[in-house]
Short mmCIF file of C-alpha atoms in Angstrom, two decimals:
data_model
loop_
_atom_site.label_atom_id
_atom_site.label_comp_id
_atom_site.label_asym_id
_atom_site.label_seq_id
_atom_site.Cartn_x
_atom_site.Cartn_y
_atom_site.Cartn_z
CA UNK A 315 1.29 26.58 -23.08
CA UNK A 316 0.70 22.63 -23.98
CA UNK A 317 2.14 19.78 -22.13
CA UNK A 318 5.22 19.63 -24.57
CA UNK A 319 6.04 22.70 -23.83
CA UNK A 320 5.46 22.44 -20.19
CA UNK A 321 7.62 19.42 -20.42
CA UNK A 322 10.37 21.04 -22.05
CA UNK A 323 10.71 23.81 -19.35
CA UNK A 324 10.35 20.68 -16.68
CA UNK A 325 13.92 18.82 -18.74
CA UNK A 326 15.37 22.12 -17.88
CA UNK A 327 14.54 22.27 -14.70
CA UNK A 328 14.06 18.74 -13.53
CA UNK A 329 12.82 19.27 -10.04
CA UNK A 330 9.53 19.99 -8.98
CA UNK A 331 8.26 21.14 -5.72
CA UNK A 332 4.81 21.25 -4.61
CA UNK A 333 5.58 22.86 -1.14
CA UNK A 334 6.49 26.71 -0.79
CA UNK A 335 8.40 26.07 2.09
CA UNK A 336 10.94 23.58 0.20
CA UNK A 337 12.24 25.81 -2.69
CA UNK A 338 15.20 24.16 -4.15
CA UNK A 339 17.05 26.45 -6.67
CA UNK A 340 15.75 26.28 -10.21
CA UNK A 341 13.35 24.10 -9.50
CA UNK A 342 9.28 24.33 -10.59
CA UNK A 343 6.77 25.18 -7.86
CA UNK A 344 3.40 23.86 -8.44
CA UNK A 345 0.74 25.39 -6.37
CA UNK A 346 -1.41 22.61 -5.33
CA UNK A 347 -4.93 23.37 -3.24
CA UNK A 348 -6.32 21.05 -0.36
CA UNK A 349 -8.98 21.70 2.06
CA UNK A 350 -6.98 24.15 4.37
CA UNK A 351 -4.34 25.43 1.92
CA UNK A 352 -4.06 26.99 -1.73
CA UNK A 353 -0.79 27.15 -3.29
CA UNK A 354 -1.81 29.74 -5.52
CA UNK A 355 -0.85 32.38 -2.85
CA UNK A 356 2.38 31.33 -2.60
CA UNK A 357 3.56 31.44 -6.18
CA UNK A 358 5.49 34.86 -5.75
CA UNK A 359 7.35 34.07 -2.58
CA UNK A 360 8.46 30.37 -4.48
CA UNK A 361 9.89 32.40 -7.13
CA UNK A 362 12.00 34.53 -4.47
CA UNK A 363 13.24 31.79 -2.85
CA UNK A 364 14.82 30.09 -5.73
CA UNK A 365 11.91 28.84 -7.70
CA UNK A 366 12.68 29.30 -11.92
CA UNK A 367 8.85 29.12 -11.85
CA UNK A 368 5.57 28.78 -10.57
CA UNK A 369 2.46 27.02 -12.07
CA UNK A 370 -0.72 28.31 -11.09
CA UNK A 371 -4.45 27.98 -11.75
CA UNK A 372 -5.98 31.01 -10.56
CA UNK A 373 -5.63 33.97 -12.49
CA UNK A 374 -5.63 36.40 -9.76
CA UNK A 375 -1.76 35.37 -8.54
CA UNK A 376 -0.87 35.92 -12.10
CA UNK A 377 1.66 38.75 -12.04
CA UNK A 378 1.25 41.12 -15.80
CA UNK A 379 4.69 40.95 -17.33
CA UNK A 380 6.18 37.75 -15.31
CA UNK A 381 6.59 35.05 -17.74
CA UNK A 382 7.72 33.02 -14.56
CA UNK A 383 4.39 32.65 -13.18
CA UNK A 384 2.58 29.88 -15.94
CA UNK A 385 -0.92 29.59 -15.82
CA UNK A 386 -3.23 26.61 -16.15
CA UNK A 387 -6.45 25.33 -15.89
CA UNK A 388 -5.51 22.77 -12.94
CA UNK A 389 -2.62 22.40 -11.38
CA UNK A 390 -3.07 18.99 -10.13
CA UNK A 391 -3.96 17.71 -13.50
CA UNK A 392 -0.84 19.43 -15.00
CA UNK A 393 1.29 18.00 -12.60
CA UNK A 394 0.06 14.47 -13.33
CA UNK A 395 0.24 15.21 -17.19
CA UNK A 396 4.13 16.07 -16.66
CA UNK A 397 4.66 12.98 -15.25
CA UNK A 398 2.93 10.96 -17.67
CA UNK A 399 4.86 12.90 -20.25
CA UNK A 400 7.80 12.12 -18.25
CA UNK A 401 7.18 8.10 -17.56
CA UNK A 402 6.43 8.30 -21.49
CA UNK A 403 10.18 8.65 -22.27
CA UNK A 404 11.43 5.29 -20.74
CA UNK A 405 10.53 2.22 -22.44
CA UNK A 406 10.83 0.22 -19.54
CA UNK A 407 8.55 -2.61 -17.52
CA UNK A 408 5.89 -0.78 -15.23
CA UNK A 409 4.42 -2.90 -12.47
CA UNK A 410 1.28 -1.31 -11.26
CA UNK A 411 0.06 -2.93 -8.38
CA UNK A 412 -3.55 -2.15 -6.41
CA UNK A 413 -5.33 -3.97 -3.72
CA UNK A 414 -7.42 -3.08 -0.45
CA UNK A 415 -5.06 -4.96 1.97
CA UNK A 416 -1.26 -5.89 1.23
CA UNK A 417 -0.23 -3.47 -1.71
CA UNK A 418 2.19 -1.50 0.08
CA UNK A 419 3.98 -4.61 1.69
CA UNK A 420 3.68 -6.78 -1.75
CA UNK A 421 5.18 -3.42 -3.40
CA UNK A 422 8.11 -3.45 -1.13
CA UNK A 423 8.65 -7.73 -1.46
CA UNK A 424 8.58 -7.05 -4.98
CA UNK A 425 11.20 -4.39 -5.37
CA UNK A 426 13.39 -6.30 -3.04
CA UNK A 427 13.35 -9.39 -5.54
CA UNK A 428 13.84 -7.41 -8.39
CA UNK A 429 16.83 -5.26 -7.00
CA UNK A 430 18.65 -8.51 -7.00
CA UNK A 431 18.95 -8.21 -10.77
CA UNK A 432 17.76 -4.75 -11.83
CA UNK A 433 17.88 -0.73 -10.87
CA UNK A 434 14.51 -0.70 -9.12
CA UNK A 435 11.99 2.59 -8.83
CA UNK A 436 9.27 1.98 -6.90
CA UNK A 437 6.80 3.93 -4.77
CA UNK A 438 8.49 5.04 -1.72
CA UNK A 439 5.98 4.72 1.18
CA UNK A 440 2.81 4.84 0.83
CA UNK A 441 2.84 7.84 -2.31
CA UNK A 442 -0.05 6.18 -3.68
CA UNK A 443 -2.62 8.95 -4.66
CA UNK A 444 -3.50 11.48 -6.92
CA UNK A 445 -0.17 13.36 -5.59
CA UNK A 446 2.06 10.59 -4.42
CA UNK A 447 2.21 8.77 -7.92
CA UNK A 448 3.06 11.85 -10.28
CA UNK A 449 6.04 12.54 -7.85
CA UNK A 450 7.11 9.07 -8.03
CA UNK A 451 6.96 8.82 -11.71
CA UNK A 452 9.19 12.05 -11.85
CA UNK A 453 11.55 10.12 -9.94
CA UNK A 454 12.17 8.18 -12.83
CA UNK A 455 15.58 8.71 -14.39
CA UNK A 456 17.87 6.79 -17.06
CA UNK A 457 19.72 4.40 -14.53
CA UNK A 458 15.99 2.62 -13.97
CA UNK A 459 15.33 -0.53 -15.83
CA UNK A 460 11.92 -1.35 -14.45
CA UNK A 461 9.45 0.37 -11.85
CA UNK A 462 7.32 -0.76 -9.59
CA UNK A 463 4.10 1.65 -9.06
CA UNK A 464 1.35 1.15 -6.21
CA UNK A 465 -2.02 2.82 -6.51
CA UNK A 466 -4.11 3.33 -4.05
CA UNK A 467 -8.30 4.31 -3.83
CA UNK A 468 -10.93 5.63 -1.66
CA UNK A 469 -13.65 6.65 -4.33
CA UNK A 470 -14.86 5.24 -7.28
CA UNK A 471 -12.77 6.22 -10.43
CA UNK A 472 -9.60 6.56 -8.07
CA UNK A 473 -7.69 3.77 -10.10
CA UNK A 474 -9.05 4.77 -13.30
CA UNK A 475 -7.63 7.97 -12.96
CA UNK A 476 -3.91 7.10 -11.61
CA UNK A 477 -3.59 4.55 -14.52
CA UNK A 478 -4.02 6.59 -16.95
CA UNK A 479 -0.79 8.73 -16.11
CA UNK A 480 1.11 5.36 -14.60
CA UNK A 481 0.26 3.36 -17.98
CA UNK A 482 1.37 -0.08 -16.60
CA UNK A 483 3.15 -2.35 -18.77
CA UNK A 484 1.61 -5.54 -16.71
CA UNK A 485 0.12 -5.75 -12.98
CA UNK A 486 -1.57 -7.20 -10.05
CA UNK A 487 -4.39 -6.70 -7.81
CA UNK A 488 -3.21 -8.01 -4.37
CA UNK A 489 -7.22 -8.74 -3.03
CA UNK A 490 -10.25 -6.98 -2.48
CA UNK A 491 -11.86 -6.26 0.37
CA UNK A 492 -14.53 -4.49 2.65
CA UNK A 493 -12.66 -1.37 3.03
CA UNK A 494 -13.17 2.38 2.56
CA UNK A 495 -17.07 1.42 2.59
CA UNK A 496 -18.30 5.25 3.35
CA UNK A 497 -16.50 6.64 0.13
CA UNK A 498 -17.01 3.31 -1.95
CA UNK A 499 -20.63 2.85 -1.42
CA UNK A 500 -20.11 -0.84 -1.36
CA UNK A 501 -17.92 -3.91 -1.40
CA UNK A 502 -19.27 -3.98 -5.48
CA UNK A 503 -17.75 -0.70 -5.42
CA UNK A 504 -14.84 -1.74 -3.88
CA UNK A 505 -14.28 -4.64 -6.82
CA UNK A 506 -15.57 -2.07 -9.55
CA UNK A 507 -13.00 0.41 -8.72
CA UNK A 508 -9.82 -1.86 -7.88
CA UNK A 509 -10.97 -3.71 -11.20
CA UNK A 510 -9.95 -0.40 -12.96
CA UNK A 511 -6.37 -1.89 -13.34
CA UNK A 512 -8.03 -4.88 -15.11
CA UNK A 513 -9.63 -2.62 -17.27
CA UNK A 514 -6.29 -0.84 -18.49
CA UNK A 515 -4.21 -4.12 -18.94
CA UNK A 516 -7.18 -5.43 -20.73
CA UNK A 517 -7.68 -3.02 -22.74
CA UNK A 518 -3.79 -2.57 -23.90
CA UNK A 519 -3.20 -6.72 -23.81
CA UNK A 520 -0.90 -6.11 -20.86
CA UNK A 521 0.16 -9.31 -18.62
CA UNK A 522 -1.99 -9.71 -15.56
CA UNK A 523 -0.40 -11.43 -12.57
CA UNK A 524 -3.55 -13.21 -10.81
CA UNK A 525 -4.05 -14.51 -7.49
CA UNK A 526 -6.20 -17.80 -8.27
CA UNK A 527 -6.50 -18.43 -4.49
CA UNK A 528 -8.79 -15.08 -4.41
CA UNK A 529 -12.14 -15.81 -6.06
CA UNK A 530 -13.01 -12.72 -6.42
CA UNK A 531 -10.00 -11.77 -8.47
CA UNK A 532 -10.53 -14.67 -10.50
CA UNK A 533 -14.28 -13.83 -11.47
CA UNK A 534 -13.10 -10.43 -12.27
CA UNK A 535 -10.18 -11.44 -14.78
CA UNK A 536 -12.60 -13.78 -15.87
CA UNK A 537 -15.32 -11.61 -16.84
CA UNK A 538 -12.48 -9.50 -18.90
CA UNK A 539 -10.64 -12.84 -20.83
CA UNK A 540 -7.21 -11.67 -20.52
CA UNK A 541 -5.39 -13.35 -23.00
CA UNK A 542 -2.12 -12.82 -20.95
CA UNK A 543 -2.14 -14.05 -17.23
CA UNK A 544 0.68 -16.02 -15.21
CA UNK A 545 -1.31 -17.11 -11.94
CA UNK A 546 0.32 -17.82 -8.70
CA UNK A 547 -1.57 -19.04 -5.29
CA UNK A 548 -2.55 -21.60 -2.83
CA UNK A 549 -3.81 -23.71 -5.41
CA UNK A 550 -2.50 -26.83 -7.69
CA UNK A 551 -2.97 -25.18 -10.77
CA UNK A 552 -1.49 -21.98 -9.89
CA UNK A 553 1.65 -21.38 -11.89
CA UNK A 554 3.93 -20.73 -8.59
CA UNK A 555 1.85 -22.40 -5.91
CA UNK A 556 2.65 -22.41 -2.21
CA UNK A 557 1.57 -23.06 1.01
CA UNK A 558 1.95 -22.31 4.98
CA UNK A 559 4.67 -24.19 6.63
CA UNK A 560 4.83 -22.32 10.03
CA UNK A 561 4.09 -19.34 11.88
CA UNK A 562 5.95 -18.94 15.36
CA UNK A 563 5.68 -16.26 15.06
CA UNK A 564 7.23 -15.51 11.53
CA UNK A 565 5.73 -16.67 8.32
CA UNK A 566 7.81 -19.78 7.11
CA UNK A 567 6.35 -21.38 3.63
CA UNK A 568 6.89 -23.42 0.65
CA UNK A 569 6.76 -22.67 -3.03
CA UNK A 570 7.01 -24.65 -6.31
CA UNK A 571 7.16 -22.97 -9.96
CA UNK A 572 5.17 -25.29 -12.06
CA UNK A 573 5.54 -23.72 -15.41
CA UNK A 574 9.33 -24.46 -14.81
CA UNK A 575 10.77 -26.14 -18.07
CA UNK A 576 13.53 -28.01 -15.37
CA UNK A 577 12.83 -32.16 -16.03
CA UNK A 578 12.80 -31.83 -12.31
CA UNK A 579 10.28 -29.42 -10.71
CA UNK A 580 11.93 -27.83 -7.36
CA UNK A 581 10.26 -27.05 -4.18
CA UNK A 582 11.57 -24.09 -1.98
CA UNK A 583 11.44 -23.51 1.70
CA UNK A 584 11.55 -19.54 3.02
CA UNK A 585 11.82 -18.21 6.57
CA UNK A 586 10.45 -14.62 6.68
CA UNK A 587 10.74 -12.07 8.93
CA UNK A 588 7.20 -11.06 8.39
CA UNK A 589 4.14 -11.72 10.72
CA UNK A 590 1.06 -13.47 9.49
CA UNK A 591 0.08 -16.59 7.24
CA UNK A 592 -1.81 -13.81 5.01
CA UNK A 593 1.50 -12.87 3.88
CA UNK A 594 2.01 -16.04 1.93
CA UNK A 595 0.10 -14.14 -1.37
CA UNK A 596 2.01 -10.80 -0.81
CA UNK A 597 5.41 -13.16 -1.17
CA UNK A 598 3.88 -15.90 -3.96
CA UNK A 599 3.52 -12.43 -5.66
CA UNK A 600 6.34 -11.30 -5.57
CA UNK A 601 8.43 -14.88 -6.48
CA UNK A 602 5.95 -14.63 -9.56
CA UNK A 603 7.16 -11.75 -10.58
CA UNK A 604 10.32 -12.04 -9.85
CA UNK A 605 10.16 -15.19 -11.94
CA UNK A 606 8.73 -13.58 -14.75
CA UNK A 607 11.57 -11.06 -15.08
CA UNK A 608 14.05 -13.65 -14.73
CA UNK A 609 15.46 -13.59 -11.38
CA UNK A 610 16.82 -16.73 -10.19
CA UNK A 611 14.64 -18.40 -7.32
CA UNK A 612 18.28 -18.72 -5.21
CA UNK A 613 18.08 -14.98 -5.45
CA UNK A 614 14.29 -14.54 -4.68
CA UNK A 615 14.66 -16.92 -1.96
CA UNK A 616 17.59 -14.34 -0.47
CA UNK A 617 15.57 -11.02 -1.07
CA UNK A 618 12.63 -12.53 0.60
CA UNK A 619 14.43 -14.31 4.14
CA UNK A 620 16.24 -10.62 4.55
CA UNK A 621 13.15 -8.69 4.01
CA UNK A 622 12.76 -6.79 7.38
CA UNK A 623 9.50 -4.68 7.50
CA UNK A 624 9.97 -1.67 9.45
CA UNK A 625 6.48 0.78 8.49
CA UNK A 626 4.16 -0.68 11.45
CA UNK A 627 3.17 -3.49 8.88
CA UNK A 628 3.28 -7.13 9.71
CA UNK A 629 6.37 -6.40 12.20
CA UNK A 630 7.58 -8.10 15.54
CA UNK A 631 8.97 -5.78 18.05
CA UNK A 632 10.56 -6.96 20.77
CA UNK A 633 10.53 -4.84 24.26
CA UNK A 634 11.76 -5.72 27.32
CA UNK A 635 8.76 -6.80 28.78
CA UNK A 636 6.57 -7.77 25.63
CA UNK A 637 6.43 -9.09 22.04
CA UNK A 638 4.54 -6.99 20.02
CA UNK A 639 3.05 -7.72 16.57
CA UNK A 640 2.69 -4.15 15.22
CA UNK A 641 0.38 -3.71 12.08
CA UNK A 642 -1.02 -0.28 13.41
CA UNK A 643 -0.97 1.59 9.92
CA UNK A 644 -4.04 0.19 8.54
CA UNK A 645 -7.12 -1.69 9.50
CA UNK A 646 -10.58 -2.59 7.61
CA UNK A 647 -12.84 -5.68 8.28
CA UNK A 648 -10.84 -7.85 5.96
CA UNK A 649 -7.36 -7.17 7.22
CA UNK A 650 -8.70 -7.42 10.78
CA UNK A 651 -9.97 -10.66 10.59
CA UNK A 652 -7.02 -11.69 8.83
CA UNK A 653 -4.87 -10.12 11.63
CA UNK A 654 -7.47 -12.21 13.87
CA UNK A 655 -7.06 -15.62 12.52
CA UNK A 656 -3.61 -15.43 12.24
CA UNK A 657 -3.19 -14.39 16.13
CA UNK A 658 -5.22 -17.66 16.76
CA UNK A 659 -2.94 -19.95 14.94
CA UNK A 660 0.65 -18.57 15.91
CA UNK A 661 1.95 -20.90 18.33
CA UNK A 662 2.96 -18.68 20.75
CA UNK A 663 2.26 -18.38 24.85
CA UNK A 664 -0.09 -16.02 26.37
CA UNK A 665 -1.75 -13.63 23.72
CA UNK A 666 -3.28 -10.23 24.18
CA UNK A 667 -4.50 -7.66 21.45
CA UNK A 668 -5.18 -4.19 21.77
CA UNK A 669 -7.46 -3.38 18.44
CA UNK A 670 -8.27 0.09 17.35
CA UNK A 671 -11.62 1.45 15.42
CA UNK A 672 -11.74 0.66 11.83
CA UNK A 673 -12.51 3.91 10.20
CA UNK A 674 -14.64 5.02 6.95
CA UNK A 675 -16.83 1.96 6.68
CA UNK A 676 -20.00 4.29 6.88
CA UNK A 677 -23.64 2.53 7.58
CA UNK A 678 -21.99 -0.74 7.89
CA UNK A 679 -19.24 0.05 10.39
CA UNK A 680 -21.20 -1.16 13.78
CA UNK A 681 -22.18 -4.36 12.16
CA UNK A 682 -18.33 -4.93 11.21
CA UNK A 683 -17.13 -4.19 14.50
CA UNK A 684 -19.67 -6.55 15.91
CA UNK A 685 -18.13 -9.38 13.72
CA UNK A 686 -14.73 -8.78 15.01
CA UNK A 687 -15.61 -8.63 18.59
CA UNK A 688 -17.52 -11.62 18.12
CA UNK A 689 -15.12 -13.44 15.94
CA UNK A 690 -12.46 -12.81 19.12
CA UNK A 691 -14.67 -14.45 21.67
CA UNK A 692 -15.16 -17.42 19.44
CA UNK A 693 -11.83 -17.87 19.28
CA UNK A 694 -11.73 -17.74 23.00
CA UNK A 695 -9.71 -14.71 23.41
CA UNK A 696 -9.40 -13.14 26.90
CA UNK A 697 -6.98 -10.02 27.13
CA UNK A 698 -8.31 -7.64 24.76
CA UNK A 699 -8.47 -4.27 24.85
CA UNK A 700 -11.09 -2.30 22.34
CA UNK A 701 -10.27 1.65 21.44
CA UNK A 702 -12.25 3.99 20.00
CA UNK A 703 -15.72 4.72 19.31
CA UNK A 704 -16.93 2.54 17.22
CA UNK A 705 -15.92 -0.63 19.36
CA UNK A 706 -16.80 1.25 22.19
CA UNK A 707 -20.82 0.38 21.20
CA UNK A 708 -20.23 -3.41 20.71
CA UNK A 709 -21.91 -5.64 22.74
CA UNK A 710 -18.67 -7.00 24.77
CA UNK A 711 -17.16 -7.65 28.00
CA UNK A 712 -13.95 -6.78 26.48
CA UNK A 713 -12.17 -3.70 27.91
CA UNK A 714 -12.88 -0.42 26.45
CA UNK A 715 -10.93 2.26 26.14
CA UNK A 716 -12.15 5.99 24.29
CA UNK A 717 -8.81 6.80 22.81
CA UNK A 718 -5.40 5.98 22.57
CA UNK A 719 -4.54 8.51 26.04
CA UNK A 720 -7.06 6.58 28.03
CA UNK A 721 -4.91 3.31 26.90
CA UNK A 722 -1.42 5.01 27.54
CA UNK A 723 -2.75 6.10 31.12
CA UNK A 724 -3.58 2.58 31.59
CA UNK A 725 -0.48 1.12 30.55
CA UNK A 726 1.42 4.12 33.17
CA UNK A 727 -0.77 2.41 35.80
CA UNK A 728 -0.21 -1.00 35.48
CA UNK A 729 1.79 -2.04 32.44
CA UNK A 730 1.31 -5.62 30.58
CA UNK A 731 4.09 -7.69 30.83
CA UNK A 732 5.15 -11.28 29.25
CA UNK A 733 2.63 -11.12 26.74
CA UNK A 734 2.59 -11.43 22.93
CA UNK A 735 0.59 -8.39 22.04
CA UNK A 736 -1.32 -7.71 18.32
CA UNK A 737 -1.57 -4.00 17.86
CA UNK A 738 -4.19 -3.16 15.10
CA UNK A 739 -6.38 -0.31 14.01
CA UNK A 740 -6.80 2.27 11.51
CA UNK A 741 -4.01 5.17 11.62
CA UNK A 742 -6.16 7.85 13.13
CA UNK A 743 -6.42 6.39 16.34
CA UNK A 744 -3.09 6.46 16.50
CA UNK A 745 -2.09 2.82 18.20
CA UNK A 746 1.54 3.27 16.45
CA UNK A 747 2.09 5.63 19.84
CA UNK A 748 1.90 2.76 22.26
CA UNK A 749 4.38 0.15 20.94
CA UNK A 750 7.26 2.35 23.04
CA UNK A 751 5.37 1.81 26.58
CA UNK A 752 4.83 -1.59 26.24
#
C-alpha cells in the first residue's frame, strides 16, 4: 500500500494515535518503537479498544485475513510520510525554526505576533523531534492560514530528516552554540546540522530571516548565497534593528524598521515579561516575521508586551521568600554563559544562583563546566550552588551538591531568603523541582 492509499484511509479516519492506551473510536494506531517498548505488540489491543486500523512494521504481528492491520516497512517513516502528504494539502506559509538556544521561545513569540492577524498552527510545547513534528503537521486544518514549526536536533542529519517533511516556505536559525556535542561531535557538527535548514531554504529559493548580529549565521548564509533575505539584529544595517534599554529584571528594548517606506522612520519601545537581555534576538525575530506578514507595529508590540512565559524558560517567579529566575528546562555552555552574563548586569540586589550540570557535552564536558565556574568567579558572584557530578569535579570553592535531592535537604534545613535566585541546568538534573521550595 503506497502513501497515497494510506492517506486516503487517514482522510476517512483523521485521527492518529501512537499510544495503545489512548485509542479514540475510528482512529488509526501506528506502532512506533523505542528502546523500552514495541508498539507492534499492542496492535490487536488497539483495534479492540476502538481504532479502525493499526499500522505495524513487524510481520509476526500481522493477523491473516484482518485487513485492518496494515504492514509497512517502517512505521516511523510511514507516520512522517502521512504527515508530509497532509502538509502538502495546505498552500499556506510554513515558517521553519531551529537553533541551539531560544527556538522554543522564538516560536512562541512569533506565533503570538502572527496570531493578532492570522489563525496560526504552531508547535505545542517542545514537540520538535521525529515524532513531535509529524504530530504537529497533522494538526493542520482548513481553518489555519499560517504555520510555525519548530525543529530540534541532537545528532548529525536530524534537521535534514525533519525539514524534508515540514517543507517550510521560509525559516530561520535562532543561533548555533555548543550543545549536544556528544551527539554532534564538535561545534562544526552543530553548524552543519542546523545549516541543513539553510540548505533546504536555498535549494527551494525560500526566504531566510537572518540574525545579522550572529557572525556564525551570517557566515553560513553567505556560503549558501541566498537570493532572498530579511535581516534583523543589533546592527545598524539590519532591516529591523534594536537594542536593550534595561533588564530590571525584565527585558525592555527598542526597535526600528529600517526597511519601512514611511517618510519618518519610527522607533518603538517594548517592555516585556521575559528575563534576559539575550531574548532581544528572539524578540527582533518575531518583529521581523510579523512585519513581513503584514502585522502592524502596534499589534506586534502589544503581543510582545503581553507574552508571559510559563515553560521554565526565562520566567520570573515571585514567592513569599525570594524572586526566582527560572530557566531550568535546558542548559548548554552558550545558554548558561548568556544567563550568567545577563544575571551580572541585572539591576537587582542580593543575587544567588543554583546551577545544574550541562548534559551531553562528551569529551569537552569538564572544560566547559570549568569555564562556567571561572566566569562566575570573574564576575564576583558569592552565593553559588553547583549541582551534579560534572560541576562536582570542577576546581572551585563554591558549594557543591551531588543531586537535586541534596539541594532539597539543604533548603529544608536552611532556606535562602530575600534573594534573586537564578535557577538553570539541564532538564535531567531536575532543578525544576526546587522553585516551590524557595
